[in-house]
Amino acid sequence: MEVIREYSQSAVKSLLCGCRIGSRVCFYETTDSTNEQAKLEAQNGGVHGTLVVADRQTAGRGRRGRSWESPANGNIYFSLVLRPELAADKAHMLTLVMANSVARAIRRVTGVDCRIKWPNDIVADGRKVCGILTEMNFESDGSYCVIVGVGINVGLQEFPAELLDKAASLQEFGGVFISRAQLLAEVIKDFSEDYDVFMTKESLKGLLDSYQQLLINKDVPVRVLDPKGEYEGIARGITETGELLVETDAGVEQVYAGEVSVRGICGYV
Ligand code: BTN
């Protein structure tokens, strides 16, 4: 009789049975970065929905060239290979789609009151529990694929000193033991649903209500860290293409993610 370990290729596969996203699962005990492995999978013809998971990453990457703490035995690190039939300039919205799916799944599976910090951090009690890194890979025939990488801090973790007041693990919030395989499968199932809704309109239109209900910086004062000049305003939600609407004395600004980040007036959120 085969014994299925709690967090393994077989465990994840059996929970995802029938789901197009995750129809192929590559599971590593240790790898450099699941985004890197997903990119290799894509280069070797990996199908839409290929899921690359690792228990530990030795070179986990965050946004803006940062690293992502990726110890073994407690957290979720995964990347999806997506081949959307979509103009490449719309693909950045997939990051917000994933943020919506991760937040929904975490709330349902763990009961933790997490929210989205625009555009794609998931926070609980003012600290980050999940980050998403989306990368595009252009192929020689002009087609492209999207790699969406997600790191969720699940198990109790000792964060480096500089992250202590900024990062948290879901298990810190008490409650029952969180099964990584189950949470991962629920994230993928929610993403499958959200992806279909997104693709029918090629915009966030069908997900706006859900995203905005989960958005922590809605109707709150924010500071926009624009390299061209910082300013403050009240965040009013997002557009159908994912820009943050910020009301200022001069009118409503549409803030594009990318080089710009947004902070609360008194801190990260
Ligand atoms: C961020 O800076 O907020 C994004 C963090 C993304 C981390 C995940 S972990 C799985 C995947 N592989 C990586 O190397 N990075 C992403």
PDB file of C-alpha atoms and ligand atoms in Angstrom:
ATOM      1  CA  MET A   1       0.000   0.000   0.000  1.00  0.00           C
ATOM      2  CA  GLU A   2       1.341   3.444  -0.948  1.00  0.00           C
ATOM      3  CA  VAL A   3       1.615   5.814   1.995  1.00  0.00           C
ATOM      4  CA  ILE A   4       0.881   9.380   0.866  1.00  0.00           C
ATOM      5  CA  ARG A   5       2.912  11.963   2.757  1.00  0.00           C
ATOM      6  CA  GLU A   6       0.989  15.044   3.871  1.00  0.00           C
ATOM      7  CA  TYR A   7       2.891  17.345   1.517  1.00  0.00           C
ATOM      8  CA  SER A   8       4.012  15.541  -1.597  1.00  0.00           C
ATOM      9  CA  GLN A   9       3.335  15.260  -5.304  1.00  0.00           C
ATOM     10  CA  SER A  10       0.747  12.493  -4.717  1.00  0.00           C
ATOM     11  CA  ALA A  11      -1.059  14.428  -1.986  1.00  0.00           C
ATOM     12  CA  VAL A  12      -1.303  17.590  -4.076  1.00  0.00           C
ATOM     13  CA  LYS A  13      -2.268  15.668  -7.236  1.00  0.00           C
ATOM     14  CA  SER A  14      -5.009  13.705  -5.546  1.00  0.00           C
ATOM     15  CA  LEU A  15      -6.576  16.898  -4.162  1.00  0.00           C
ATOM     16  CA  LEU A  16      -6.465  18.579  -7.584  1.00  0.00           C
ATOM     17  CA  CYS A  17      -7.924  15.726  -9.552  1.00  0.00           C
ATOM     18  CA  GLY A  18     -10.011  17.069 -12.484  1.00  0.00           C
ATOM     19  CA  CYS A  19      -8.730  20.649 -12.269  1.00  0.00           C
ATOM     20  CA  ARG A  20      -7.221  21.938 -15.548  1.00  0.00           C
ATOM     21  CA  ILE A  21      -4.913  24.285 -13.650  1.00  0.00           C
ATOM     22  CA  GLY A  22      -2.640  21.858 -11.841  1.00  0.00           C
ATOM     23  CA  SER A  23      -3.302  18.982 -14.245  1.00  0.00           C
ATOM     24  CA  ARG A  24       0.475  18.478 -14.246  1.00  0.00           C
ATOM     25  CA  VAL A  25       2.332  18.789 -10.921  1.00  0.00           C
ATOM     26  CA  CYS A  26       6.131  18.939 -10.477  1.00  0.00           C
ATOM     27  CA  PHE A  27       7.059  18.617  -6.800  1.00  0.00           C
ATOM     28  CA  TYR A  28      10.555  19.304  -5.439  1.00  0.00           C
ATOM     29  CA  GLU A  29      11.807  18.721  -1.906  1.00  0.00           C
ATOM     30  CA  THR A  30      14.384  21.448  -2.655  1.00  0.00           C
ATOM     31  CA  THR A  31      14.876  23.661  -5.656  1.00  0.00           C
ATOM     32  CA  ASP A  32      16.432  27.059  -6.355  1.00  0.00           C
ATOM     33  CA  SER A  33      13.188  28.865  -7.209  1.00  0.00           C
ATOM     34  CA  THR A  34       9.874  27.448  -8.403  1.00  0.00           C
ATOM     35  CA  ASN A  35       9.612  30.414 -10.790  1.00  0.00           C
ATOM     36  CA  GLU A  36      12.909  29.366 -12.324  1.00  0.00           C
ATOM     37  CA  GLN A  37      11.786  25.727 -12.614  1.00  0.00           C
ATOM     38  CA  ALA A  38       8.443  26.796 -14.084  1.00  0.00           C
ATOM     39  CA  LYS A  39      10.312  28.840 -16.669  1.00  0.00           C
ATOM     40  CA  LEU A  40      12.338  25.745 -17.622  1.00  0.00           C
ATOM     41  CA  GLU A  41       9.142  23.681 -17.786  1.00  0.00           C
ATOM     42  CA  ALA A  42       7.643  26.309 -20.098  1.00  0.00           C
ATOM     43  CA  GLN A  43      10.733  26.337 -22.315  1.00  0.00           C
ATOM     44  CA  ASN A  44      10.408  22.548 -22.609  1.00  0.00           C
ATOM     45  CA  GLY A  45       6.787  22.824 -23.752  1.00  0.00           C
ATOM     46  CA  GLY A  46       5.099  22.620 -20.319  1.00  0.00           C
ATOM     47  CA  VAL A  47       1.347  22.825 -20.756  1.00  0.00           C
ATOM     48  CA  HIS A  48      -0.935  25.613 -19.554  1.00  0.00           C
ATOM     49  CA  GLY A  49      -1.638  25.031 -15.871  1.00  0.00           C
ATOM     50  CA  THR A  50       1.613  23.210 -15.054  1.00  0.00           C
ATOM     51  CA  LEU A  51       2.131  23.558 -11.304  1.00  0.00           C
ATOM     52  CA  VAL A  52       5.623  23.589  -9.802  1.00  0.00           C
ATOM     53  CA  VAL A  53       5.779  23.179  -6.015  1.00  0.00           C
ATOM     54  CA  ALA A  54       8.706  23.035  -3.595  1.00  0.00           C
ATOM     55  CA  ASP A  55       9.044  22.334   0.108  1.00  0.00           C
ATOM     56  CA  ARG A  56      12.157  24.551   0.214  1.00  0.00           C
ATOM     57  CA  GLN A  57      13.799  27.074  -2.092  1.00  0.00           C
ATOM     58  CA  THR A  58      17.493  27.926  -1.967  1.00  0.00           C
ATOM     59  CA  ALA A  59      17.143  31.069  -4.110  1.00  0.00           C
ATOM     60  CA  GLY A  60      13.531  32.171  -3.648  1.00  0.00           C
ATOM     61  CA  ARG A  61      12.944  35.480  -5.387  1.00  0.00           C
ATOM     62  CA  GLY A  62      10.735  38.376  -4.363  1.00  0.00           C
ATOM     63  CA  ARG A  63       9.725  41.473  -6.275  1.00  0.00           C
ATOM     64  CA  ARG A  64      12.162  44.286  -7.027  1.00  0.00           C
ATOM     65  CA  GLY A  65      15.204  41.999  -6.835  1.00  0.00           C
ATOM     66  CA  ARG A  66      14.565  41.013  -3.220  1.00  0.00           C
ATOM     67  CA  SER A  67      14.958  37.465  -1.939  1.00  0.00           C
ATOM     68  CA  TRP A  68      12.128  35.404  -0.459  1.00  0.00           C
ATOM     69  CA  GLU A  69      12.799  33.467   2.762  1.00  0.00           C
ATOM     70  CA  SER A  70      12.041  29.850   1.875  1.00  0.00           C
ATOM     71  CA  PRO A  71      12.843  27.388   4.697  1.00  0.00           C
ATOM     72  CA  ALA A  72      11.642  23.752   4.559  1.00  0.00           C
ATOM     73  CA  ASN A  73       8.748  22.070   6.367  1.00  0.00           C
ATOM     74  CA  GLY A  74       6.231  24.813   6.823  1.00  0.00           C
ATOM     75  CA  ASN A  75       5.425  27.103   3.942  1.00  0.00           C
ATOM     76  CA  ILE A  76       3.967  27.004   0.465  1.00  0.00           C
ATOM     77  CA  TYR A  77       6.081  27.932  -2.556  1.00  0.00           C
ATOM     78  CA  PHE A  78       4.573  27.342  -5.971  1.00  0.00           C
ATOM     79  CA  SER A  79       4.543  28.659  -9.521  1.00  0.00           C
ATOM     80  CA  LEU A  80       2.078  28.185 -12.358  1.00  0.00           C
ATOM     81  CA  VAL A  81       2.848  28.141 -16.060  1.00  0.00           C
ATOM     82  CA  LEU A  82       0.025  29.971 -17.842  1.00  0.00           C
ATOM     83  CA  ARG A  83      -0.464  30.323 -21.570  1.00  0.00           C
ATOM     84  CA  PRO A  84      -3.369  32.752 -21.801  1.00  0.00           C
ATOM     85  CA  GLU A  85      -4.808  33.744 -25.172  1.00  0.00           C
ATOM     86  CA  LEU A  86      -4.499  37.364 -24.253  1.00  0.00           C
ATOM     87  CA  ALA A  87      -2.642  40.458 -25.462  1.00  0.00           C
ATOM     88  CA  ALA A  88       0.622  40.580 -23.530  1.00  0.00           C
ATOM     89  CA  ASP A  89      -0.137  44.036 -22.092  1.00  0.00           C
ATOM     90  CA  LYS A  90      -3.112  42.560 -20.204  1.00  0.00           C
ATOM     91  CA  ALA A  91      -1.173  39.757 -18.533  1.00  0.00           C
ATOM     92  CA  HIS A  92      -0.117  41.856 -15.520  1.00  0.00           C
ATOM     93  CA  MET A  93      -3.720  41.604 -14.284  1.00  0.00           C
ATOM     94  CA  LEU A  94      -3.174  37.904 -13.573  1.00  0.00           C
ATOM     95  CA  THR A  95      -1.263  38.968 -10.468  1.00  0.00           C
ATOM     96  CA  LEU A  96      -4.379  40.621  -9.072  1.00  0.00           C
ATOM     97  CA  VAL A  97      -6.463  37.603 -10.078  1.00  0.00           C
ATOM     98  CA  MET A  98      -4.111  35.403  -8.062  1.00  0.00           C
ATOM     99  CA  ALA A  99      -4.217  37.778  -5.068  1.00  0.00           C
ATOM    100  CA  ASN A 100      -8.004  37.484  -5.067  1.00  0.00           C
ATOM    101  CA  SER A 101      -7.837  33.680  -5.218  1.00  0.00           C
ATOM    102  CA  VAL A 102      -5.191  33.338  -2.488  1.00  0.00           C
ATOM    103  CA  ALA A 103      -7.047  35.642  -0.109  1.00  0.00           C
ATOM    104  CA  ARG A 104     -10.347  33.818  -0.679  1.00  0.00           C
ATOM    105  CA  ALA A 105      -8.785  30.410  -0.109  1.00  0.00           C
ATOM    106  CA  ILE A 106      -6.836  31.432   3.005  1.00  0.00           C
ATOM    107  CA  ARG A 107      -9.934  32.924   4.590  1.00  0.00           C
ATOM    108  CA  ARG A 108     -12.061  29.856   3.851  1.00  0.00           C
ATOM    109  CA  VAL A 109      -9.528  27.184   4.795  1.00  0.00           C
ATOM    110  CA  THR A 110      -7.880  28.805   7.830  1.00  0.00           C
ATOM    111  CA  GLY A 111     -10.403  31.377   9.050  1.00  0.00           C
ATOM    112  CA  VAL A 112      -7.595  33.972   9.199  1.00  0.00           C
ATOM    113  CA  ASP A 113      -8.927  37.462   8.448  1.00  0.00           C
ATOM    114  CA  CYS A 114      -6.466  38.272   5.675  1.00  0.00           C
ATOM    115  CA  ARG A 115      -6.855  41.060   3.123  1.00  0.00           C
ATOM    116  CA  ILE A 116      -5.232  42.218  -0.101  1.00  0.00           C
ATOM    117  CA  LYS A 117      -2.813  45.128   0.029  1.00  0.00           C
ATOM    118  CA  TRP A 118      -2.880  46.515  -3.510  1.00  0.00           C
ATOM    119  CA  PRO A 119      -1.807  45.205  -5.861  1.00  0.00           C
ATOM    120  CA  ASN A 120      -0.933  41.721  -4.670  1.00  0.00           C
ATOM    121  CA  ASP A 121       0.346  41.315  -1.114  1.00  0.00           C
ATOM    122  CA  ILE A 122      -1.818  39.375   1.286  1.00  0.00           C
ATOM    123  CA  VAL A 123      -1.710  40.738   4.814  1.00  0.00           C
ATOM    124  CA  ALA A 124      -3.089  39.730   8.189  1.00  0.00           C
ATOM    125  CA  ASP A 125      -2.882  41.889  11.293  1.00  0.00           C
ATOM    126  CA  GLY A 126      -0.895  44.444   9.285  1.00  0.00           C
ATOM    127  CA  ARG A 127       1.816  41.976   8.293  1.00  0.00           C
ATOM    128  CA  LYS A 128       2.494  40.180   5.020  1.00  0.00           C
ATOM    129  CA  VAL A 129       1.596  36.478   4.868  1.00  0.00           C
ATOM    130  CA  CYS A 130       1.879  36.007   1.114  1.00  0.00           C
ATOM    131  CA  GLY A 131       3.730  37.530  -1.825  1.00  0.00           C
ATOM    132  CA  ILE A 132       3.220  37.021  -5.554  1.00  0.00           C
ATOM    133  CA  LEU A 133       5.838  37.369  -8.272  1.00  0.00           C
ATOM    134  CA  THR A 134       4.628  37.356 -11.869  1.00  0.00           C
ATOM    135  CA  GLU A 135       7.129  37.054 -14.702  1.00  0.00           C
ATOM    136  CA  MET A 136       6.616  36.879 -18.454  1.00  0.00           C
ATOM    137  CA  ASN A 137       8.645  34.711 -20.746  1.00  0.00           C
ATOM    138  CA  PHE A 138       8.689  35.522 -24.453  1.00  0.00           C
ATOM    139  CA  GLU A 139       9.394  32.671 -26.817  1.00  0.00           C
ATOM    140  CA  SER A 140      11.235  32.775 -30.144  1.00  0.00           C
ATOM    141  CA  ASP A 141       7.974  32.495 -32.151  1.00  0.00           C
ATOM    142  CA  GLY A 142       6.655  35.670 -30.514  1.00  0.00           C
ATOM    143  CA  SER A 143       4.292  33.846 -28.149  1.00  0.00           C
ATOM    144  CA  TYR A 144       4.629  34.250 -24.431  1.00  0.00           C
ATOM    145  CA  CYS A 145       3.805  32.513 -21.224  1.00  0.00           C
ATOM    146  CA  VAL A 146       3.249  33.877 -17.755  1.00  0.00           C
ATOM    147  CA  ILE A 147       4.802  32.452 -14.622  1.00  0.00           C
ATOM    148  CA  VAL A 148       2.852  33.331 -11.485  1.00  0.00           C
ATOM    149  CA  GLY A 149       4.834  32.472  -8.351  1.00  0.00           C
ATOM    150  CA  VAL A 150       3.286  32.475  -4.897  1.00  0.00           C
ATOM    151  CA  GLY A 151       4.857  32.204  -1.460  1.00  0.00           C
ATOM    152  CA  ILE A 152       2.551  31.721   1.539  1.00  0.00           C
ATOM    153  CA  ASN A 153       3.963  31.803   5.069  1.00  0.00           C
ATOM    154  CA  VAL A 154       2.018  29.001   6.717  1.00  0.00           C
ATOM    155  CA  GLY A 155       4.070  27.403   9.506  1.00  0.00           C
ATOM    156  CA  LEU A 156       5.583  29.194  12.456  1.00  0.00           C
ATOM    157  CA  GLN A 157       8.753  30.756  11.178  1.00  0.00           C
ATOM    158  CA  GLU A 158      11.632  32.766  12.555  1.00  0.00           C
ATOM    159  CA  PHE A 159      11.851  35.774  10.292  1.00  0.00           C
ATOM    160  CA  PRO A 160      15.051  37.779   9.938  1.00  0.00           C
ATOM    161  CA  ALA A 161      15.140  40.849  12.217  1.00  0.00           C
ATOM    162  CA  GLU A 162      14.287  43.286   9.412  1.00  0.00           C
ATOM    163  CA  LEU A 163      11.052  41.395   8.633  1.00  0.00           C
ATOM    164  CA  LEU A 164       9.834  40.854  12.205  1.00  0.00           C
ATOM    165  CA  ASP A 165       7.226  43.632  12.169  1.00  0.00           C
ATOM    166  CA  LYS A 166       6.397  43.184   8.465  1.00  0.00           C
ATOM    167  CA  ALA A 167       5.880  39.431   7.984  1.00  0.00           C
ATOM    168  CA  ALA A 168       3.658  36.858   9.678  1.00  0.00           C
ATOM    169  CA  SER A 169       2.747  33.173   9.350  1.00  0.00           C
ATOM    170  CA  LEU A 170      -0.835  31.954   9.153  1.00  0.00           C
ATOM    171  CA  GLN A 171      -0.293  29.434  11.936  1.00  0.00           C
ATOM    172  CA  GLU A 172       0.529  32.352  14.317  1.00  0.00           C
ATOM    173  CA  PHE A 173      -3.131  33.254  14.314  1.00  0.00           C
ATOM    174  CA  GLY A 174      -4.001  30.056  16.173  1.00  0.00           C
ATOM    175  CA  GLY A 175      -6.735  27.678  15.149  1.00  0.00           C
ATOM    176  CA  VAL A 176      -6.345  24.185  13.838  1.00  0.00           C
ATOM    177  CA  PHE A 177      -3.305  22.741  12.057  1.00  0.00           C
ATOM    178  CA  ILE A 178      -3.204  24.061   8.499  1.00  0.00           C
ATOM    179  CA  SER A 179      -2.597  21.402   5.865  1.00  0.00           C
ATOM    180  CA  ARG A 180      -0.342  22.866   3.167  1.00  0.00           C
ATOM    181  CA  ALA A 181      -1.607  20.380   0.581  1.00  0.00           C
ATOM    182  CA  GLN A 182      -5.210  21.319   1.280  1.00  0.00           C
ATOM    183  CA  LEU A 183      -4.564  25.058   1.289  1.00  0.00           C
ATOM    184  CA  LEU A 184      -2.532  24.837  -1.916  1.00  0.00           C
ATOM    185  CA  ALA A 185      -5.259  22.814  -3.639  1.00  0.00           C
ATOM    186  CA  GLU A 186      -7.940  25.304  -2.575  1.00  0.00           C
ATOM    187  CA  VAL A 187      -5.835  28.217  -3.870  1.00  0.00           C
ATOM    188  CA  ILE A 188      -5.476  26.459  -7.227  1.00  0.00           C
ATOM    189  CA  LYS A 189      -9.195  25.661  -7.417  1.00  0.00           C
ATOM    190  CA  ASP A 190     -10.119  29.272  -6.616  1.00  0.00           C
ATOM    191  CA  PHE A 191      -7.597  30.504  -9.153  1.00  0.00           C
ATOM    192  CA  SER A 192      -9.105  28.186 -11.785  1.00  0.00           C
ATOM    193  CA  GLU A 193     -12.504  29.785 -11.216  1.00  0.00           C
ATOM    194  CA  ASP A 194     -11.148  33.331 -11.085  1.00  0.00           C
ATOM    195  CA  TYR A 195      -9.016  32.749 -14.183  1.00  0.00           C
ATOM    196  CA  ASP A 196     -12.084  31.714 -16.200  1.00  0.00           C
ATOM    197  CA  VAL A 197     -14.015  34.783 -15.012  1.00  0.00           C
ATOM    198  CA  PHE A 198     -11.039  37.000 -15.915  1.00  0.00           C
ATOM    199  CA  MET A 199     -10.592  35.445 -19.360  1.00  0.00           C
ATOM    200  CA  THR A 200     -14.239  35.847 -20.390  1.00  0.00           C
ATOM    201  CA  LYS A 201     -13.910  39.660 -20.202  1.00  0.00           C
ATOM    202  CA  GLU A 202     -10.116  39.896 -20.430  1.00  0.00           C
ATOM    203  CA  SER A 203     -10.404  42.272 -17.502  1.00  0.00           C
ATOM    204  CA  LEU A 204     -11.023  42.272 -13.764  1.00  0.00           C
ATOM    205  CA  LYS A 205     -14.650  43.333 -14.284  1.00  0.00           C
ATOM    206  CA  GLY A 206     -16.160  40.085 -13.005  1.00  0.00           C
ATOM    207  CA  LEU A 207     -13.830  39.998  -9.989  1.00  0.00           C
ATOM    208  CA  LEU A 208     -14.074  43.645  -8.923  1.00  0.00           C
ATOM    209  CA  ASP A 209     -16.612  43.113  -6.126  1.00  0.00           C
ATOM    210  CA  SER A 210     -14.658  40.265  -4.620  1.00  0.00           C
ATOM    211  CA  TYR A 211     -11.276  42.018  -4.923  1.00  0.00           C
ATOM    212  CA  GLN A 212     -12.553  45.279  -3.472  1.00  0.00           C
ATOM    213  CA  GLN A 213     -14.246  43.584  -0.536  1.00  0.00           C
ATOM    214  CA  LEU A 214     -10.882  42.055   0.284  1.00  0.00           C
ATOM    215  CA  LEU A 215      -8.871  45.215  -0.376  1.00  0.00           C
ATOM    216  CA  ILE A 216      -7.388  46.563   2.859  1.00  0.00           C
ATOM    217  CA  ASN A 217      -6.547  49.934   1.375  1.00  0.00           C
ATOM    218  CA  LYS A 218     -10.059  50.864   0.287  1.00  0.00           C
ATOM    219  CA  ASP A 219     -11.384  54.211   1.503  1.00  0.00           C
ATOM    220  CA  VAL A 220      -8.297  54.739   3.646  1.00  0.00           C
ATOM    221  CA  PRO A 221      -5.523  57.350   3.430  1.00  0.00           C
ATOM    222  CA  VAL A 222      -2.473  56.180   1.475  1.00  0.00           C
ATOM    223  CA  ARG A 223       0.910  57.536   0.488  1.00  0.00           C
ATOM    224  CA  VAL A 224       1.842  56.834  -3.135  1.00  0.00           C
ATOM    225  CA  LEU A 225       5.586  56.282  -3.488  1.00  0.00           C
ATOM    226  CA  ASP A 226       5.899  57.468  -7.065  1.00  0.00           C
ATOM    227  CA  PRO A 227       9.527  57.910  -8.197  1.00  0.00           C
ATOM    228  CA  LYS A 228       8.353  61.142  -9.884  1.00  0.00           C
ATOM    229  CA  GLY A 229       7.135  62.501  -6.548  1.00  0.00           C
ATOM    230  CA  GLU A 230       5.341  61.100  -3.504  1.00  0.00           C
ATOM    231  CA  TYR A 231       1.829  62.192  -2.666  1.00  0.00           C
ATOM    232  CA  GLU A 232      -1.063  61.334  -0.360  1.00  0.00           C
ATOM    233  CA  GLY A 233      -4.713  60.688  -0.993  1.00  0.00           C
ATOM    234  CA  ILE A 234      -7.606  58.359  -0.219  1.00  0.00           C
ATOM    235  CA  ALA A 235      -7.617  55.009  -2.032  1.00  0.00           C
ATOM    236  CA  ARG A 236     -11.038  54.405  -3.551  1.00  0.00           C
ATOM    237  CA  GLY A 237     -10.658  50.953  -5.123  1.00  0.00           C
ATOM    238  CA  ILE A 238      -9.350  49.651  -8.431  1.00  0.00           C
ATOM    239  CA  THR A 239     -10.226  49.977 -12.101  1.00  0.00           C
ATOM    240  CA  GLU A 240     -11.192  47.049 -14.339  1.00  0.00           C
ATOM    241  CA  THR A 241      -7.568  46.929 -15.453  1.00  0.00           C
ATOM    242  CA  GLY A 242      -6.104  46.903 -11.957  1.00  0.00           C
ATOM    243  CA  GLU A 243      -4.965  50.485 -11.343  1.00  0.00           C
ATOM    244  CA  LEU A 244      -5.537  51.892  -7.864  1.00  0.00           C
ATOM    245  CA  LEU A 245      -7.816  54.938  -7.780  1.00  0.00           C
ATOM    246  CA  VAL A 246      -6.453  57.557  -5.400  1.00  0.00           C
ATOM    247  CA  GLU A 247      -8.486  60.655  -4.647  1.00  0.00           C
ATOM    248  CA  THR A 248      -6.341  63.742  -4.096  1.00  0.00           C
ATOM    249  CA  ASP A 249      -7.112  67.465  -3.846  1.00  0.00           C
ATOM    250  CA  ALA A 250      -6.275  67.701  -7.550  1.00  0.00           C
ATOM    251  CA  GLY A 251      -8.653  64.911  -8.632  1.00  0.00           C
ATOM    252  CA  VAL A 252      -8.592  61.128  -8.930  1.00  0.00           C
ATOM    253  CA  GLU A 253      -5.246  59.589  -9.927  1.00  0.00           C
ATOM    254  CA  GLN A 254      -4.965  56.145 -11.515  1.00  0.00           C
ATOM    255  CA  VAL A 255      -1.925  54.499  -9.974  1.00  0.00           C
ATOM    256  CA  TYR A 256      -0.192  51.820 -12.055  1.00  0.00           C
ATOM    257  CA  ALA A 257       1.614  49.030 -10.212  1.00  0.00           C
ATOM    258  CA  GLY A 258       5.193  48.428 -11.274  1.00  0.00           C
ATOM    259  CA  GLU A 259       7.554  51.099 -10.080  1.00  0.00           C
ATOM    260  CA  VAL A 260       5.011  52.613  -7.727  1.00  0.00           C
ATOM    261  CA  SER A 261       4.169  51.297  -4.262  1.00  0.00           C
ATOM    262  CA  VAL A 262       1.547  52.376  -1.816  1.00  0.00           C
ATOM    263  CA  ARG A 263       1.818  52.617   1.965  1.00  0.00           C
ATOM    264  CA  GLY A 264      -0.580  53.469   4.743  1.00  0.00           C
ATOM    265  CA  ILE A 265       0.025  56.887   6.202  1.00  0.00           C
ATOM    266  CA  CYS A 266       1.492  55.338   9.353  1.00  0.00           C
ATOM    267  CA  GLY A 267       3.208  52.252   7.966  1.00  0.00           C
ATOM    268  CA  TYR A 268       3.188  49.345   5.553  1.00  0.00           C
ATOM    269  CA  VAL A 269      -0.599  48.843   5.371  1.00  0.00           C
TER     270      VAL A 269
HETATM  271  C1  BTN B   1       7.114  39.429  -3.189  1.00  0.00           C
HETATM  272  O1  BTN B   1       8.207  40.003  -3.157  1.00  0.00           O
HETATM  273  O2  BTN B   1       6.173  39.827  -2.500  1.00  0.00           O
HETATM  274  C2  BTN B   1       6.923  38.234  -4.088  1.00  0.00           C
HETATM  275  C3  BTN B   1       7.368  36.962  -3.438  1.00  0.00           C
HETATM  276  C4  BTN B   1       7.130  35.741  -4.303  1.00  0.00           C
HETATM  277  C5  BTN B   1       7.721  34.499  -3.696  1.00  0.00           C
HETATM  278  C6  BTN B   1       7.353  33.253  -4.469  1.00  0.00           C
HETATM  279  S1  BTN B   1       7.787  31.778  -3.605  1.00  0.00           S
HETATM  280  C7  BTN B   1       7.408  30.844  -5.022  1.00  0.00           C
HETATM  281  C8  BTN B   1       7.923  31.606  -6.215  1.00  0.00           C
HETATM  282  N1  BTN B   1       9.321  31.316  -6.438  1.00  0.00           N
HETATM  283  C9  BTN B   1      10.097  32.366  -6.226  1.00  0.00           C
HETATM  284  O3  BTN B   1      11.341  32.378  -6.346  1.00  0.00           O
HETATM  285  N2  BTN B   1       9.361  33.422  -5.894  1.00  0.00           N
HETATM  286  C10 BTN B   1       7.949  33.105  -5.851  1.00  0.00           C
END
